[in-house]
PDB file of C-alpha atoms in Angstrom:
ATOM      1  CA  MET A   1     -16.014 -45.941 -42.898  1.00  0.00           C
ATOM      2  CA  GLU A   2     -17.894 -44.646 -45.936  1.00  0.00           C
ATOM      3  CA  THR A   3     -17.827 -40.854 -46.333  1.00  0.00           C
ATOM      4  CA  GLU A   4     -21.227 -39.160 -46.327  1.00  0.00           C
ATOM      5  CA  ARG A   5     -22.466 -38.381 -49.790  1.00  0.00           C
ATOM      6  CA  ASN A   6     -23.332 -34.766 -50.586  1.00  0.00           C
ATOM      7  CA  VAL A   7     -27.078 -34.412 -51.154  1.00  0.00           C
ATOM      8  CA  LEU A   8     -29.223 -31.415 -52.017  1.00  0.00           C
ATOM      9  CA  ASN A   9     -32.773 -31.511 -50.626  1.00  0.00           C
ATOM     10  CA  VAL A  10     -35.160 -30.253 -53.292  1.00  0.00           C
ATOM     11  CA  GLY A  11     -38.762 -29.140 -52.756  1.00  0.00           C
ATOM     12  CA  LEU A  12     -41.041 -29.746 -55.754  1.00  0.00           C
ATOM     13  CA  PRO A  13     -44.477 -28.073 -55.837  1.00  0.00           C
ATOM     14  CA  LYS A  14     -47.408 -30.444 -55.407  1.00  0.00           C
ATOM     15  CA  GLY A  15     -50.650 -29.481 -57.128  1.00  0.00           C
ATOM     16  CA  SER A  16     -51.223 -27.205 -60.115  1.00  0.00           C
ATOM     17  CA  LEU A  17     -47.508 -26.628 -60.828  1.00  0.00           C
ATOM     18  CA  GLN A  18     -46.490 -30.267 -60.404  1.00  0.00           C
ATOM     19  CA  ASP A  19     -46.817 -31.549 -63.980  1.00  0.00           C
ATOM     20  CA  SER A  20     -45.177 -28.519 -65.593  1.00  0.00           C
ATOM     21  CA  THR A  21     -42.329 -28.671 -63.031  1.00  0.00           C
ATOM     22  CA  LEU A  22     -41.643 -32.370 -63.666  1.00  0.00           C
ATOM     23  CA  HIS A  23     -41.722 -31.681 -67.430  1.00  0.00           C
ATOM     24  CA  LEU A  24     -39.188 -28.864 -66.971  1.00  0.00           C
ATOM     25  CA  PHE A  25     -36.856 -31.053 -64.896  1.00  0.00           C
ATOM     26  CA  ARG A  26     -37.122 -33.800 -67.523  1.00  0.00           C
ATOM     27  CA  LYS A  27     -36.039 -31.364 -70.257  1.00  0.00           C
ATOM     28  CA  ALA A  28     -33.232 -30.186 -67.967  1.00  0.00           C
ATOM     29  CA  GLY A  29     -31.975 -33.801 -67.801  1.00  0.00           C
ATOM     30  CA  PHE A  30     -33.469 -35.035 -64.514  1.00  0.00           C
ATOM     31  CA  THR A  31     -36.013 -37.858 -64.577  1.00  0.00           C
ATOM     32  CA  ILE A  32     -38.366 -37.700 -61.583  1.00  0.00           C
ATOM     33  CA  ASP A  33     -40.782 -40.537 -60.826  1.00  0.00           C
ATOM     34  CA  VAL A  34     -43.738 -39.758 -58.587  1.00  0.00           C
ATOM     35  CA  SER A  35     -45.841 -42.497 -57.046  1.00  0.00           C
ATOM     36  CA  SER A  36     -49.509 -41.570 -56.663  1.00  0.00           C
ATOM     37  CA  ARG A  37     -49.360 -42.276 -52.935  1.00  0.00           C
ATOM     38  CA  SER A  38     -45.923 -40.946 -52.077  1.00  0.00           C
ATOM     39  CA  TYR A  39     -44.631 -37.472 -51.324  1.00  0.00           C
ATOM     40  CA  ILE A  40     -41.046 -38.639 -51.886  1.00  0.00           C
ATOM     41  CA  PRO A  41     -40.303 -38.752 -55.644  1.00  0.00           C
ATOM     42  CA  ALA A  42     -37.384 -40.726 -57.063  1.00  0.00           C
ATOM     43  CA  ILE A  43     -34.802 -38.578 -58.893  1.00  0.00           C
ATOM     44  CA  ASP A  44     -32.206 -40.195 -61.169  1.00  0.00           C
ATOM     45  CA  ASP A  45     -29.440 -37.990 -59.697  1.00  0.00           C
ATOM     46  CA  PRO A  46     -28.013 -39.436 -56.438  1.00  0.00           C
ATOM     47  CA  GLU A  47     -27.035 -35.909 -55.368  1.00  0.00           C
ATOM     48  CA  LEU A  48     -30.681 -34.769 -55.320  1.00  0.00           C
ATOM     49  CA  SER A  49     -33.314 -35.826 -52.788  1.00  0.00           C
ATOM     50  CA  GLY A  50     -36.856 -34.676 -53.581  1.00  0.00           C
ATOM     51  CA  LEU A  51     -39.963 -33.897 -51.565  1.00  0.00           C
ATOM     52  CA  LEU A  52     -43.392 -32.912 -52.903  1.00  0.00           C
ATOM     53  CA  ILE A  53     -44.802 -29.970 -50.934  1.00  0.00           C
ATOM     54  CA  ARG A  54     -47.613 -27.491 -51.571  1.00  0.00           C
ATOM     55  CA  ALA A  55     -46.248 -24.324 -53.172  1.00  0.00           C
ATOM     56  CA  GLN A  56     -47.959 -22.257 -50.458  1.00  0.00           C
ATOM     57  CA  GLU A  57     -45.769 -23.894 -47.776  1.00  0.00           C
ATOM     58  CA  MET A  58     -42.495 -24.227 -49.687  1.00  0.00           C
ATOM     59  CA  ALA A  59     -40.766 -20.977 -48.635  1.00  0.00           C
ATOM     60  CA  ARG A  60     -41.072 -21.721 -44.919  1.00  0.00           C
ATOM     61  CA  TYR A  61     -39.392 -25.123 -45.249  1.00  0.00           C
ATOM     62  CA  VAL A  62     -36.588 -23.626 -47.356  1.00  0.00           C
ATOM     63  CA  GLN A  63     -36.150 -20.764 -44.876  1.00  0.00           C
ATOM     64  CA  ASP A  64     -35.913 -23.231 -41.961  1.00  0.00           C
ATOM     65  CA  GLY A  65     -33.333 -25.418 -43.758  1.00  0.00           C
ATOM     66  CA  ILE A  66     -35.508 -28.537 -44.017  1.00  0.00           C
ATOM     67  CA  LEU A  67     -35.076 -28.051 -47.774  1.00  0.00           C
ATOM     68  CA  ASP A  68     -31.982 -26.621 -49.476  1.00  0.00           C
ATOM     69  CA  ILE A  69     -33.921 -25.376 -52.503  1.00  0.00           C
ATOM     70  CA  GLY A  70     -37.512 -25.257 -53.675  1.00  0.00           C
ATOM     71  CA  LEU A  71     -39.671 -24.118 -56.550  1.00  0.00           C
ATOM     72  CA  THR A  72     -42.642 -21.968 -55.640  1.00  0.00           C
ATOM     73  CA  GLY A  73     -44.393 -18.791 -56.653  1.00  0.00           C
ATOM     74  CA  ARG A  74     -42.856 -15.463 -55.668  1.00  0.00           C
ATOM     75  CA  ASP A  75     -46.331 -14.646 -54.304  1.00  0.00           C
ATOM     76  CA  TRP A  76     -46.028 -17.367 -51.633  1.00  0.00           C
ATOM     77  CA  VAL A  77     -42.500 -16.228 -50.684  1.00  0.00           C
ATOM     78  CA  LEU A  78     -43.922 -12.733 -50.131  1.00  0.00           C
ATOM     79  CA  GLU A  79     -47.011 -14.066 -48.341  1.00  0.00           C
ATOM     80  CA  GLN A  80     -44.811 -15.830 -45.769  1.00  0.00           C
ATOM     81  CA  ASN A  81     -42.259 -13.002 -45.665  1.00  0.00           C
ATOM     82  CA  ALA A  82     -39.698 -15.805 -45.928  1.00  0.00           C
ATOM     83  CA  LYS A  83     -35.998 -15.078 -45.482  1.00  0.00           C
ATOM     84  CA  VAL A  84     -34.624 -17.048 -48.430  1.00  0.00           C
ATOM     85  CA  ARG A  85     -32.250 -16.484 -51.333  1.00  0.00           C
ATOM     86  CA  GLU A  86     -33.966 -16.114 -54.724  1.00  0.00           C
ATOM     87  CA  VAL A  87     -31.679 -17.960 -57.136  1.00  0.00           C
ATOM     88  CA  CYS A  88     -33.559 -17.193 -60.373  1.00  0.00           C
ATOM     89  CA  PRO A  89     -37.031 -16.652 -61.776  1.00  0.00           C
ATOM     90  CA  LEU A  90     -38.465 -19.474 -63.893  1.00  0.00           C
ATOM     91  CA  LEU A  91     -41.197 -18.015 -66.043  1.00  0.00           C
ATOM     92  CA  TYR A  92     -43.775 -20.775 -66.173  1.00  0.00           C
ATOM     93  CA  ALA A  93     -47.168 -21.385 -64.588  1.00  0.00           C
ATOM     94  CA  ARG A  94     -49.842 -24.064 -64.680  1.00  0.00           C
ATOM     95  CA  GLY A  95     -51.251 -22.660 -67.931  1.00  0.00           C
ATOM     96  CA  GLY A  96     -48.067 -21.843 -69.812  1.00  0.00           C
ATOM     97  CA  LEU A  97     -45.041 -19.577 -69.975  1.00  0.00           C
ATOM     98  CA  ARG A  98     -46.444 -16.413 -68.468  1.00  0.00           C
ATOM     99  CA  PRO A  99     -46.631 -14.659 -65.098  1.00  0.00           C
ATOM    100  CA  VAL A 100     -49.778 -14.935 -62.995  1.00  0.00           C
ATOM    101  CA  ARG A 101     -51.574 -11.994 -61.385  1.00  0.00           C
ATOM    102  CA  TRP A 102     -53.265 -11.469 -58.047  1.00  0.00           C
ATOM    103  CA  VAL A 103     -56.116  -9.045 -58.606  1.00  0.00           C
ATOM    104  CA  VAL A 104     -58.784  -7.304 -56.585  1.00  0.00           C
ATOM    105  CA  ALA A 105     -62.084  -8.395 -58.141  1.00  0.00           C
ATOM    106  CA  VAL A 106     -65.675  -7.418 -57.362  1.00  0.00           C
ATOM    107  CA  PRO A 107     -69.115  -8.318 -58.767  1.00  0.00           C
ATOM    108  CA  ASN A 108     -69.912  -6.526 -62.043  1.00  0.00           C
ATOM    109  CA  ASP A 109     -72.622  -4.436 -60.376  1.00  0.00           C
ATOM    110  CA  SER A 110     -70.541  -3.521 -57.283  1.00  0.00           C
ATOM    111  CA  PRO A 111     -70.125   0.196 -56.452  1.00  0.00           C
ATOM    112  CA  ILE A 112     -66.402  -0.525 -55.798  1.00  0.00           C
ATOM    113  CA  ARG A 113     -64.467   1.070 -58.688  1.00  0.00           C
ATOM    114  CA  ARG A 114     -60.978   1.652 -57.271  1.00  0.00           C
ATOM    115  CA  LEU A 115     -58.758   0.331 -54.512  1.00  0.00           C
ATOM    116  CA  GLN A 116     -59.653   3.172 -52.110  1.00  0.00           C
ATOM    117  CA  ASP A 117     -63.301   2.026 -52.202  1.00  0.00           C
ATOM    118  CA  LEU A 118     -62.246  -1.030 -50.153  1.00  0.00           C
ATOM    119  CA  GLN A 119     -62.070   1.202 -47.040  1.00  0.00           C
ATOM    120  CA  GLY A 120     -64.076  -0.537 -44.303  1.00  0.00           C
ATOM    121  CA  LYS A 121     -64.999  -3.445 -46.597  1.00  0.00           C
ATOM    122  CA  ARG A 122     -64.557  -7.217 -46.229  1.00  0.00           C
ATOM    123  CA  VAL A 123     -62.017  -8.914 -48.540  1.00  0.00           C
ATOM    124  CA  ALA A 124     -61.619 -12.699 -48.987  1.00  0.00           C
ATOM    125  CA  THR A 125     -58.332 -14.189 -50.236  1.00  0.00           C
ATOM    126  CA  GLU A 126     -55.769 -16.973 -49.808  1.00  0.00           C
ATOM    127  CA  LEU A 127     -53.043 -14.316 -49.897  1.00  0.00           C
ATOM    128  CA  VAL A 128     -53.987 -12.808 -46.523  1.00  0.00           C
ATOM    129  CA  GLN A 129     -50.727 -11.449 -45.108  1.00  0.00           C
ATOM    130  CA  PHE A 130     -49.567  -9.869 -48.369  1.00  0.00           C
ATOM    131  CA  THR A 131     -53.002  -8.311 -48.990  1.00  0.00           C
ATOM    132  CA  ARG A 132     -53.087  -6.860 -45.463  1.00  0.00           C
ATOM    133  CA  ARG A 133     -49.636  -5.321 -45.906  1.00  0.00           C
ATOM    134  CA  TYR A 134     -50.499  -4.039 -49.385  1.00  0.00           C
ATOM    135  CA  LEU A 135     -53.702  -2.302 -48.258  1.00  0.00           C
ATOM    136  CA  LYS A 136     -52.013  -0.900 -45.150  1.00  0.00           C
ATOM    137  CA  GLU A 137     -49.270   0.636 -47.308  1.00  0.00           C
ATOM    138  CA  LYS A 138     -52.018   2.309 -49.359  1.00  0.00           C
ATOM    139  CA  GLY A 139     -53.634   3.658 -46.175  1.00  0.00           C
ATOM    140  CA  ILE A 140     -56.727   1.468 -46.595  1.00  0.00           C
ATOM    141  CA  GLU A 141     -58.339  -0.236 -43.604  1.00  0.00           C
ATOM    142  CA  ALA A 142     -60.261  -3.326 -44.658  1.00  0.00           C
ATOM    143  CA  ARG A 143     -61.130  -6.656 -43.072  1.00  0.00           C
ATOM    144  CA  VAL A 144     -59.037  -9.279 -44.871  1.00  0.00           C
ATOM    145  CA  GLU A 145     -60.180 -12.856 -44.260  1.00  0.00           C
ATOM    146  CA  PHE A 146     -58.671 -16.178 -45.291  1.00  0.00           C
ATOM    147  CA  SER A 147     -60.554 -18.075 -47.982  1.00  0.00           C
ATOM    148  CA  TRP A 148     -60.212 -21.865 -48.140  1.00  0.00           C
ATOM    149  CA  GLY A 149     -60.737 -21.935 -51.913  1.00  0.00           C
ATOM    150  CA  ALA A 150     -63.634 -21.289 -54.313  1.00  0.00           C
ATOM    151  CA  THR A 151     -62.935 -17.632 -53.583  1.00  0.00           C
ATOM    152  CA  GLU A 152     -64.744 -16.494 -56.757  1.00  0.00           C
ATOM    153  CA  VAL A 153     -68.136 -17.374 -55.245  1.00  0.00           C
ATOM    154  CA  LYS A 154     -67.599 -15.425 -52.005  1.00  0.00           C
ATOM    155  CA  ALA A 155     -68.585 -12.030 -53.431  1.00  0.00           C
ATOM    156  CA  PRO A 156     -70.965 -10.350 -52.852  1.00  0.00           C
ATOM    157  CA  ARG A 157     -72.676 -12.362 -50.070  1.00  0.00           C
ATOM    158  CA  LEU A 158     -69.638 -13.424 -48.025  1.00  0.00           C
ATOM    159  CA  ALA A 159     -67.238 -10.634 -48.995  1.00  0.00           C
ATOM    160  CA  ASP A 160     -67.384  -7.241 -50.725  1.00  0.00           C
ATOM    161  CA  ALA A 161     -64.297  -8.062 -52.802  1.00  0.00           C
ATOM    162  CA  ILE A 162     -61.818 -10.854 -53.355  1.00  0.00           C
ATOM    163  CA  VAL A 163     -58.086 -10.937 -54.074  1.00  0.00           C
ATOM    164  CA  GLU A 164     -57.660 -13.883 -56.400  1.00  0.00           C
ATOM    165  CA  LEU A 165     -55.057 -15.499 -58.632  1.00  0.00           C
ATOM    166  CA  THR A 166     -55.699 -15.271 -62.361  1.00  0.00           C
ATOM    167  CA  GLU A 167     -53.825 -16.248 -65.525  1.00  0.00           C
ATOM    168  CA  THR A 168     -56.371 -15.330 -68.181  1.00  0.00           C
ATOM    169  CA  GLY A 169     -59.283 -13.811 -66.246  1.00  0.00           C
ATOM    170  CA  SER A 170     -61.755 -16.327 -67.734  1.00  0.00           C
ATOM    171  CA  SER A 171     -62.760 -17.803 -64.354  1.00  0.00           C
ATOM    172  CA  LEU A 172     -63.437 -14.325 -62.956  1.00  0.00           C
ATOM    173  CA  ARG A 173     -65.581 -13.404 -65.950  1.00  0.00           C
ATOM    174  CA  ALA A 174     -67.477 -16.691 -65.689  1.00  0.00           C
ATOM    175  CA  ASN A 175     -68.399 -15.729 -62.119  1.00  0.00           C
ATOM    176  CA  ASN A 176     -69.543 -12.228 -63.165  1.00  0.00           C
ATOM    177  CA  LEU A 177     -66.575 -10.525 -61.559  1.00  0.00           C
ATOM    178  CA  ARG A 178     -64.507  -7.629 -62.861  1.00  0.00           C
ATOM    179  CA  VAL A 179     -60.938  -6.676 -61.998  1.00  0.00           C
ATOM    180  CA  VAL A 180     -60.420  -3.463 -60.024  1.00  0.00           C
ATOM    181  CA  GLU A 181     -56.629  -3.562 -59.729  1.00  0.00           C
ATOM    182  CA  THR A 182     -53.628  -5.894 -59.947  1.00  0.00           C
ATOM    183  CA  VAL A 183     -51.878  -6.068 -56.575  1.00  0.00           C
ATOM    184  CA  LEU A 184     -49.094  -8.497 -57.482  1.00  0.00           C
ATOM    185  CA  GLU A 185     -47.596 -10.121 -60.567  1.00  0.00           C
ATOM    186  CA  SER A 186     -45.850 -13.370 -59.754  1.00  0.00           C
ATOM    187  CA  THR A 187     -43.808 -16.039 -61.448  1.00  0.00           C
ATOM    188  CA  THR A 188     -42.268 -19.291 -60.277  1.00  0.00           C
ATOM    189  CA  VAL A 189     -38.913 -18.812 -58.554  1.00  0.00           C
ATOM    190  CA  LEU A 190     -36.125 -21.137 -57.508  1.00  0.00           C
ATOM    191  CA  ILE A 191     -35.312 -20.280 -53.889  1.00  0.00           C
ATOM    192  CA  ALA A 192     -32.478 -21.470 -51.664  1.00  0.00           C
ATOM    193  CA  ASN A 193     -31.844 -21.657 -47.957  1.00  0.00           C
ATOM    194  CA  ARG A 194     -29.392 -18.891 -47.048  1.00  0.00           C
ATOM    195  CA  ASP A 195     -26.981 -21.238 -45.226  1.00  0.00           C
ATOM    196  CA  SER A 196     -27.108 -23.764 -48.078  1.00  0.00           C
ATOM    197  CA  TRP A 197     -26.184 -20.940 -50.474  1.00  0.00           C
ATOM    198  CA  LYS A 198     -23.045 -20.270 -48.397  1.00  0.00           C
ATOM    199  CA  ASP A 199     -21.933 -23.924 -48.554  1.00  0.00           C
ATOM    200  CA  PRO A 200     -19.519 -24.239 -51.549  1.00  0.00           C
ATOM    201  CA  TRP A 201     -20.645 -27.698 -52.709  1.00  0.00           C
ATOM    202  CA  LYS A 202     -24.350 -26.928 -52.334  1.00  0.00           C
ATOM    203  CA  ARG A 203     -24.039 -23.563 -54.036  1.00  0.00           C
ATOM    204  CA  GLN A 204     -22.262 -25.113 -57.031  1.00  0.00           C
ATOM    205  CA  LYS A 205     -24.937 -27.815 -57.288  1.00  0.00           C
ATOM    206  CA  ILE A 206     -27.734 -25.232 -56.966  1.00  0.00           C
ATOM    207  CA  GLU A 207     -26.171 -23.062 -59.687  1.00  0.00           C
ATOM    208  CA  ASN A 208     -25.822 -26.095 -61.983  1.00  0.00           C
ATOM    209  CA  VAL A 209     -29.476 -27.089 -61.491  1.00  0.00           C
ATOM    210  CA  ALA A 210     -30.565 -23.468 -62.020  1.00  0.00           C
ATOM    211  CA  MET A 211     -28.571 -23.210 -65.256  1.00  0.00           C
ATOM    212  CA  LEU A 212     -30.103 -26.425 -66.633  1.00  0.00           C
ATOM    213  CA  LEU A 213     -33.663 -25.423 -65.641  1.00  0.00           C
ATOM    214  CA  GLN A 214     -33.272 -21.985 -67.223  1.00  0.00           C
ATOM    215  CA  GLY A 215     -31.798 -23.610 -70.327  1.00  0.00           C
ATOM    216  CA  ALA A 216     -34.741 -26.021 -70.552  1.00  0.00           C
ATOM    217  CA  LEU A 217     -37.209 -23.167 -70.132  1.00  0.00           C
ATOM    218  CA  ARG A 218     -35.454 -21.072 -72.784  1.00  0.00           C
ATOM    219  CA  ALA A 219     -35.745 -24.037 -75.157  1.00  0.00           C
ATOM    220  CA  GLU A 220     -39.518 -24.351 -74.613  1.00  0.00           C
ATOM    221  CA  GLU A 221     -40.304 -21.622 -77.129  1.00  0.00           C
ATOM    222  CA  LYS A 222     -37.397 -22.259 -79.511  1.00  0.00           C
ATOM    223  CA  VAL A 223     -36.685 -24.740 -82.286  1.00  0.00           C
ATOM    224  CA  GLY A 224     -33.658 -25.484 -84.403  1.00  0.00           C
ATOM    225  CA  LEU A 225     -33.687 -25.117 -88.202  1.00  0.00           C
ATOM    226  CA  LYS A 226     -31.232 -26.692 -90.633  1.00  0.00           C
ATOM    227  CA  MET A 227     -31.236 -26.082 -94.372  1.00  0.00           C
ATOM    228  CA  ASN A 228     -29.107 -26.263 -97.498  1.00  0.00           C
ATOM    229  CA  VAL A 229     -28.406 -23.025 -99.381  1.00  0.00           C
ATOM    230  CA  GLY A 230     -26.641 -22.316-102.664  1.00  0.00           C
ATOM    231  CA  ARG A 231     -24.013 -19.546-102.788  1.00  0.00           C
ATOM    232  CA  ALA A 232     -26.233 -17.361-104.992  1.00  0.00           C
ATOM    233  CA  ASP A 233     -29.022 -17.361-102.359  1.00  0.00           C
ATOM    234  CA  LEU A 234     -26.861 -17.137 -99.213  1.00  0.00           C
ATOM    235  CA  ASP A 235     -26.976 -13.378 -98.603  1.00  0.00           C
ATOM    236  CA  ARG A 236     -30.702 -13.198 -99.255  1.00  0.00           C
ATOM    237  CA  ILE A 237     -31.426 -16.006 -96.780  1.00  0.00           C
ATOM    238  CA  LEU A 238     -29.134 -14.565 -94.096  1.00  0.00           C
ATOM    239  CA  LYS A 239     -31.207 -11.368 -94.218  1.00  0.00           C
ATOM    240  CA  VAL A 240     -34.402 -13.388 -93.645  1.00  0.00           C
ATOM    241  CA  LEU A 241     -33.093 -15.395 -90.675  1.00  0.00           C
ATOM    242  CA  PRO A 242     -33.559 -14.196 -87.095  1.00  0.00           C
ATOM    243  CA  ALA A 243     -31.209 -15.883 -84.640  1.00  0.00           C
ATOM    244  CA  LEU A 244     -30.020 -16.060 -81.055  1.00  0.00           C
ATOM    245  CA  GLN A 245     -26.654 -15.492 -82.613  1.00  0.00           C
ATOM    246  CA  THR A 246     -25.228 -15.511 -86.125  1.00  0.00           C
ATOM    247  CA  PRO A 247     -26.309 -18.694 -87.971  1.00  0.00           C
ATOM    248  CA  THR A 248     -23.772 -21.510 -88.162  1.00  0.00           C
ATOM    249  CA  ILE A 249     -22.637 -21.906 -91.784  1.00  0.00           C
ATOM    250  CA  SER A 250     -20.854 -25.064 -92.943  1.00  0.00           C
ATOM    251  CA  THR A 251     -19.520 -25.844 -96.396  1.00  0.00           C
ATOM    252  CA  LEU A 252     -21.037 -28.920 -98.033  1.00  0.00           C
ATOM    253  CA  SER A 253     -19.019 -31.385-100.107  1.00  0.00           C
ATOM    254  CA  GLU A 254     -20.876 -30.245-103.224  1.00  0.00           C
ATOM    255  CA  ALA A 255     -19.204 -27.086-104.515  1.00  0.00           C
ATOM    256  CA  GLY A 256     -21.167 -23.857-104.052  1.00  0.00           C
ATOM    257  CA  TRP A 257     -23.510 -25.243-101.386  1.00  0.00           C
ATOM    258  CA  PHE A 258     -23.718 -24.491 -97.657  1.00  0.00           C
ATOM    259  CA  SER A 259     -25.521 -25.923 -94.658  1.00  0.00           C
ATOM    260  CA  LEU A 260     -27.106 -23.322 -92.346  1.00  0.00           C
ATOM    261  CA  GLU A 261     -28.180 -23.999 -88.777  1.00  0.00           C
ATOM    262  CA  VAL A 262     -30.068 -21.528 -86.625  1.00  0.00           C
ATOM    263  CA  ILE A 263     -32.264 -21.308 -83.491  1.00  0.00           C
ATOM    264  CA  VAL A 264     -35.542 -19.408 -83.846  1.00  0.00           C
ATOM    265  CA  ASP A 265     -38.775 -18.738 -81.929  1.00  0.00           C
ATOM    266  CA  GLU A 266     -41.179 -21.613 -82.528  1.00  0.00           C
ATOM    267  CA  LYS A 267     -44.100 -19.234 -83.076  1.00  0.00           C
ATOM    268  CA  THR A 268     -42.335 -17.624 -86.059  1.00  0.00           C
ATOM    269  CA  VAL A 269     -41.495 -20.895 -87.843  1.00  0.00           C
ATOM    270  CA  ARG A 270     -44.732 -21.328 -89.775  1.00  0.00           C
ATOM    271  CA  GLU A 271     -44.231 -17.919 -91.389  1.00  0.00           C
ATOM    272  CA  LEU A 272     -40.465 -18.323 -91.744  1.00  0.00           C
ATOM    273  CA  ILE A 273     -40.226 -21.714 -93.519  1.00  0.00           C
ATOM    274  CA  PRO A 274     -42.248 -20.684 -96.638  1.00  0.00           C
ATOM    275  CA  VAL A 275     -40.156 -17.491 -96.892  1.00  0.00           C
ATOM    276  CA  LEU A 276     -36.917 -19.484 -96.665  1.00  0.00           C
ATOM    277  CA  LYS A 277     -38.135 -21.958 -99.266  1.00  0.00           C
ATOM    278  CA  LYS A 278     -39.072 -19.132-101.615  1.00  0.00           C
ATOM    279  CA  ALA A 279     -35.673 -17.504-101.050  1.00  0.00           C
ATOM    280  CA  GLY A 280     -33.887 -20.650-102.243  1.00  0.00           C
ATOM    281  CA  ALA A 281     -33.376 -22.838 -99.146  1.00  0.00           C
ATOM    282  CA  SER A 282     -33.850 -26.602 -99.562  1.00  0.00           C
ATOM    283  CA  GLY A 283     -33.715 -29.671 -97.298  1.00  0.00           C
ATOM    284  CA  ILE A 284     -35.228 -27.639 -94.461  1.00  0.00           C
ATOM    285  CA  VAL A 285     -35.368 -29.610 -91.183  1.00  0.00           C
ATOM    286  CA  GLU A 286     -37.040 -28.335 -87.999  1.00  0.00           C
ATOM    287  CA  TYR A 287     -36.110 -30.053 -84.712  1.00  0.00           C
ATOM    288  CA  PRO A 288     -37.056 -29.542 -81.051  1.00  0.00           C
ATOM    289  CA  LEU A 289     -34.577 -28.362 -78.421  1.00  0.00           C
ATOM    290  CA  ASN A 290     -34.098 -29.575 -74.839  1.00  0.00           C
ATOM    291  CA  LYS A 291     -31.871 -26.809 -73.524  1.00  0.00           C
ATOM    292  CA  VAL A 292     -30.552 -23.471 -74.725  1.00  0.00           C
ATOM    293  CA  ILE A 293     -27.579 -22.233 -72.665  1.00  0.00           C
ATOM    294  CA  PRO A 294     -26.242 -18.839 -73.791  1.00  0.00           C
TER     295      PRO A 294
END
């Protein structure tokens, strides 16, 4: 009789986070193929079984053990008050590598200026349970109603204020809304079922996946640089170079020459390369990174 193969059930967020999540897994070393009509993606690791689920629902399925792990926003874990293990934060969103904010927003001409002004008012949001708890903790009684989307257009006719997700604030401004207060800052998190976390095989697999995802995310904003440096210029160039750690220095076959290799922030490279060239570096090569594991 064939022994049952160990498998980790993974929840992948369907919707706005889907493309950036699949990209992250690809950089981490996992190829995931998604059919346009299927909610069951194919993963090239036989120990992983995937399911595409809306981020808003993910925490409940992980809590109930239908999924061993899932990627979702911390906001949706809090919204559902889910009893799950947070394995690690993964700082990415639909628009890039930054947290997202849930804010109280009102029309530009609204008399509401601060959170306390919501007393007795009507608030529309997708984040109903969290907003209710948040306002209650602040001693504010307001009517919090669920919004099925297009929340920005609810104020002022259908609600006095909204609690809405924003990355840049541009959509709020386009709808003539201003932010009163941030109620929650959220990032994507990898969460695990508490019983799965106690299982030795599953925990090891979860920790391995987490390490690779974090390594892939760390590499998103980094690049590698290689260059040749003569002995006379070495000290000057070492002073110029930032690094995750001390640059790797190798001796070249030609006497008096060294090869330097270093990892740097991608956003600094365009300023750094001309400085390195001027300081005496030659044969400078920039290359992308898939994973950075400290």
